[in-house]
XYZ file of C-alpha atoms in Angstrom:
312
model
C 104.400 120.985 80.082
C 106.938 123.273 81.765
C 107.368 126.660 80.210
C 110.660 128.120 81.223
C 110.896 131.780 82.438
C 113.214 134.425 80.966
C 113.536 132.563 77.701
C 115.662 135.198 76.123
C 118.319 134.984 78.885
C 121.451 132.967 78.055
C 121.522 129.434 79.493
C 124.423 127.109 80.180
C 123.699 125.180 76.978
C 123.473 128.327 74.768
C 125.869 128.978 71.966
C 127.986 132.135 72.147
C 128.316 134.135 68.950
C 131.927 134.915 68.159
C 135.269 133.579 66.918
C 138.490 132.604 68.577
C 138.777 136.012 70.276
C 136.908 136.658 73.482
C 133.845 138.834 73.090
C 134.511 142.558 73.477
C 133.597 144.373 76.648
C 129.898 145.314 76.430
C 129.370 142.829 73.639
C 126.131 140.822 73.313
C 125.923 137.149 74.051
C 123.355 135.760 71.767
C 121.605 133.272 73.940
C 118.111 132.263 75.103
C 115.311 131.599 72.672
C 116.277 134.664 70.667
C 119.637 133.132 69.955
C 118.055 129.855 68.863
C 115.697 131.725 66.463
C 118.651 133.698 65.094
C 120.536 130.408 64.255
C 117.365 128.965 62.808
C 117.255 131.806 60.264
C 120.635 130.787 58.827
C 120.724 129.846 55.158
C 122.993 126.898 56.029
C 121.037 123.606 56.738
C 123.676 122.255 59.019
C 123.539 125.331 61.282
C 119.783 125.150 61.501
C 119.718 121.490 62.325
C 122.234 122.124 65.012
C 120.071 124.848 66.462
C 117.058 122.615 66.447
C 118.511 120.419 69.108
C 118.407 123.301 71.577
C 114.895 124.477 70.661
C 113.015 122.074 72.859
C 114.896 123.286 75.944
C 112.469 126.222 75.972
C 109.196 124.486 76.663
C 106.097 125.323 74.710
C 107.507 128.240 72.648
C 110.296 125.942 71.447
C 107.858 123.161 70.664
C 105.775 125.605 68.581
C 108.901 126.509 66.567
C 109.706 122.839 65.803
C 106.041 122.122 64.891
C 105.944 124.978 62.493
C 109.080 123.779 60.726
C 107.562 120.344 60.369
C 104.373 121.904 58.891
C 105.881 124.557 56.581
C 109.271 123.313 55.340
C 110.680 120.505 53.251
C 114.091 118.877 53.001
C 116.655 117.938 55.612
C 115.680 120.574 58.136
C 112.047 119.451 58.218
C 113.132 115.784 58.518
C 115.422 116.702 61.434
C 112.590 118.648 63.131
C 110.145 115.696 62.747
C 112.714 113.237 63.947
C 113.363 115.462 66.956
C 109.628 115.719 67.753
C 109.247 111.880 67.531
C 112.112 111.315 69.997
C 110.729 113.965 72.350
C 107.233 112.469 72.109
C 108.504 109.042 73.114
C 109.949 110.384 76.321
C 106.874 112.499 77.012
C 104.666 109.425 76.392
C 106.395 107.467 79.091
C 106.070 110.347 81.586
C 102.482 111.221 80.713
C 101.216 107.649 80.672
C 102.880 106.955 84.059
C 101.440 110.102 85.596
C 97.961 109.659 84.173
C 96.985 106.980 86.677
C 97.708 109.207 89.738
C 96.577 112.508 88.209
C 93.295 111.208 86.885
C 92.045 110.412 90.458
C 92.935 113.842 91.750
C 90.761 116.385 89.864
C 88.490 117.744 92.598
C 90.840 120.680 93.303
C 90.439 121.831 89.703
C 86.524 121.817 89.681
C 86.160 125.235 91.122
C 89.139 126.829 89.372
C 87.064 128.638 86.750
C 84.762 130.088 89.468
C 87.762 131.347 91.389
C 89.012 133.158 88.286
C 85.614 134.754 87.817
C 85.531 135.839 91.368
C 88.958 137.423 91.054
C 88.088 139.441 87.904
C 88.348 143.076 88.953
C 85.082 144.988 88.239
C 84.603 143.149 85.038
C 81.059 142.103 85.512
C 78.318 144.438 84.129
C 75.043 144.936 85.913
C 73.230 143.612 82.806
C 72.487 139.963 83.107
C 73.265 139.340 79.425
C 76.572 141.118 79.754
C 77.504 139.085 82.845
C 76.575 135.824 81.153
C 78.638 136.465 78.104
C 81.583 137.681 80.120
C 81.448 134.548 82.214
C 81.295 132.394 79.100
C 84.323 134.214 77.701
C 86.360 133.753 80.819
C 85.454 130.094 81.092
C 86.381 129.590 77.404
C 89.822 131.342 77.778
C 90.550 129.460 81.016
C 89.827 126.072 79.607
C 91.738 126.823 76.377
C 94.790 127.775 78.498
C 94.546 124.567 80.425
C 94.228 122.490 77.271
C 97.166 124.124 75.550
C 99.872 121.640 76.522
C 97.813 118.649 75.380
C 96.825 120.449 72.096
C 100.472 121.219 71.432
C 101.446 117.524 71.951
C 98.532 116.458 69.763
C 99.588 118.808 67.015
C 103.138 117.490 67.279
C 101.918 114.002 66.794
C 99.876 114.901 63.818
C 102.703 116.639 61.920
C 105.512 114.302 62.831
C 104.411 110.664 63.275
C 104.496 108.350 60.345
C 103.638 104.715 60.156
C 107.149 103.506 60.802
C 107.357 105.425 64.061
C 103.807 104.917 65.241
C 104.658 102.642 68.239
C 102.163 101.338 70.734
C 103.558 103.898 73.182
C 102.843 106.751 70.834
C 99.438 105.323 70.004
C 98.522 105.192 73.711
C 99.761 108.749 74.188
C 97.597 109.909 71.257
C 94.493 108.255 72.628
C 95.220 109.536 76.140
C 95.493 113.133 74.786
C 92.176 112.795 72.961
C 90.628 111.356 76.116
C 91.908 114.221 78.305
C 90.588 116.810 75.796
C 86.971 115.401 75.702
C 85.703 116.843 79.043
C 87.221 120.355 78.556
C 85.891 120.366 74.986
C 82.401 119.663 76.438
C 82.829 122.638 78.778
C 83.898 124.763 75.839
C 80.749 123.862 73.999
C 78.672 124.724 77.029
C 80.379 128.079 77.313
C 79.705 128.892 73.755
C 76.034 127.821 74.208
C 75.776 130.108 77.144
C 77.203 133.016 75.109
C 74.742 132.299 72.254
C 71.906 132.318 74.871
C 73.070 135.751 76.119
C 73.128 136.972 72.496
C 69.632 135.751 71.818
C 68.387 137.440 75.013
C 69.679 140.808 73.945
C 68.443 140.253 70.381
C 64.915 139.707 71.905
C 65.233 142.867 74.001
C 66.306 144.820 70.908
C 63.368 143.540 68.923
C 60.891 144.393 71.719
C 62.377 147.917 72.111
C 62.356 148.471 68.255
C 58.657 147.374 68.177
C 57.703 149.802 71.048
C 59.637 152.516 69.354
C 57.662 152.055 66.114
C 54.362 152.165 68.065
C 55.378 155.375 69.753
C 56.240 156.851 66.339
C 52.718 155.958 65.128
C 51.239 157.635 68.241
C 53.281 160.752 67.629
C 51.968 160.868 63.950
C 48.308 160.526 65.227
C 48.860 163.307 67.753
C 50.126 165.564 64.920
C 47.119 164.836 62.869
C 44.844 165.724 65.828
C 46.874 168.950 66.344
C 46.956 168.284 70.071
C 50.119 170.187 71.151
C 50.473 168.606 74.576
C 49.891 165.140 73.088
C 52.418 165.765 70.453
C 55.015 166.978 72.851
C 54.527 164.022 75.185
C 54.578 161.467 72.267
C 57.779 162.994 70.829
C 59.562 162.817 74.198
C 58.511 159.157 74.710
C 59.430 158.308 71.131
C 62.946 159.834 71.554
C 63.532 158.066 74.876
C 62.599 154.714 73.281
C 64.701 155.317 70.161
C 67.670 156.174 72.413
C 67.107 152.751 74.188
C 66.958 151.003 70.826
C 70.248 152.679 69.734
C 71.928 151.610 72.995
C 70.699 148.015 72.617
C 71.817 147.937 69.012
C 75.355 148.806 70.133
C 75.283 146.057 72.737
C 73.851 143.600 70.242
C 76.515 144.298 67.562
C 79.248 144.055 70.212
C 77.981 140.784 71.641
C 77.438 139.386 68.059
C 81.145 139.891 67.335
C 82.243 138.301 70.581
C 79.917 135.253 70.122
C 81.053 134.834 66.508
C 84.743 134.886 67.730
C 84.075 132.205 70.418
C 82.209 130.045 68.003
C 84.912 130.385 65.284
C 87.549 129.355 67.838
C 85.531 126.396 68.916
C 85.063 125.180 65.333
C 88.819 125.555 64.633
C 89.562 123.462 67.764
C 87.052 120.806 66.764
C 88.486 120.692 63.251
C 92.017 120.233 64.702
C 90.834 117.443 67.010
C 88.897 115.682 64.102
C 92.071 115.907 61.957
C 94.106 114.268 64.734
C 91.508 111.494 65.119
C 91.444 110.903 61.352
C 95.179 110.640 61.033
C 95.312 108.249 64.011
C 92.768 106.015 62.490
C 94.586 106.032 59.230
C 97.846 105.127 60.877
C 96.219 102.320 62.889
C 94.672 100.976 59.648
C 98.061 101.176 57.819
C 99.704 99.333 60.751
C 97.018 96.600 60.706
C 97.483 96.039 56.865
C 101.249 96.063 57.289
C 100.988 93.256 59.958
C 98.538 91.276 57.734
C 100.865 91.619 54.792
C 103.824 90.595 56.881
C 101.902 87.494 57.990
C 100.868 86.681 54.419
C 104.462 87.029 53.236
C 105.676 84.771 56.045
C 102.999 82.194 55.227
C 103.975 82.187 51.445
C 107.693 81.825 52.462
C 106.882 78.805 54.592
C 104.737 77.241 51.797
C 107.530 77.894 49.323
C 110.196 76.344 51.640
C 107.969 73.254 52.061
C 106.918 72.580 48.477
C 109.654 74.105 46.376
C 112.744 73.592 48.422
C 115.416 71.467 46.655
């Protein structure tokens, strides 16, 4: 989906704030996405509905605004937002379904995109293997999420706006296509999180080993004190301190990595929950459509029977 640049700059279709008189010299033209947001904050429903029609001119940021209104509001503004989304999705469905045949056979150029991003990352990779592994997992996760964002936005728009009456075959095909396109990136996200967890487990093992060695050196230092061997005591204390410093450093790394892995895992679970919700609603809508068709057929059959046996 195209995201327009300079969203806050006035466009030809923007409204100009003012009355019959021309704006004063140096006055502000309230245009761009900021102008749309300002009109959406009005207390007058008619003004907000009028502003809604301009919102989708601003790509993904505008789409997010309309989705949020569908999710969080009630009344005529919400209905207008959902209607707008349904109309917009119908046009997107035609474009996306038509483009899918050609685009699905031309994915080789994207296979090494993640590696190129990793290669371009300036001085970001640590010399520690576990740090490098986790950093790569984070970069892969963020890159794939960015690539998935347009499809996720469309899927979210379908979930919040489509009802049984508007669930056409075209929108159903778009819905299933979006789910299909998400599956492979979702698999890569799971692999990235698995790699991050592996790096975390590696540093956990290193920390446990270092802590065990530190405890052993502590015991040796205590034995040296009991023997009153000054040289042995001094050597044991130095080794113990070096090992405890290593343990402290590993603990900092472990805590830091634990937070990063938990964040990745939480984001993955939230995404999987959103996809599961979309799948669930799609199946409900399909079932409702099926029962509606069956009921329509039953009603038609009864009307035919009535016309045959009970007509005057």
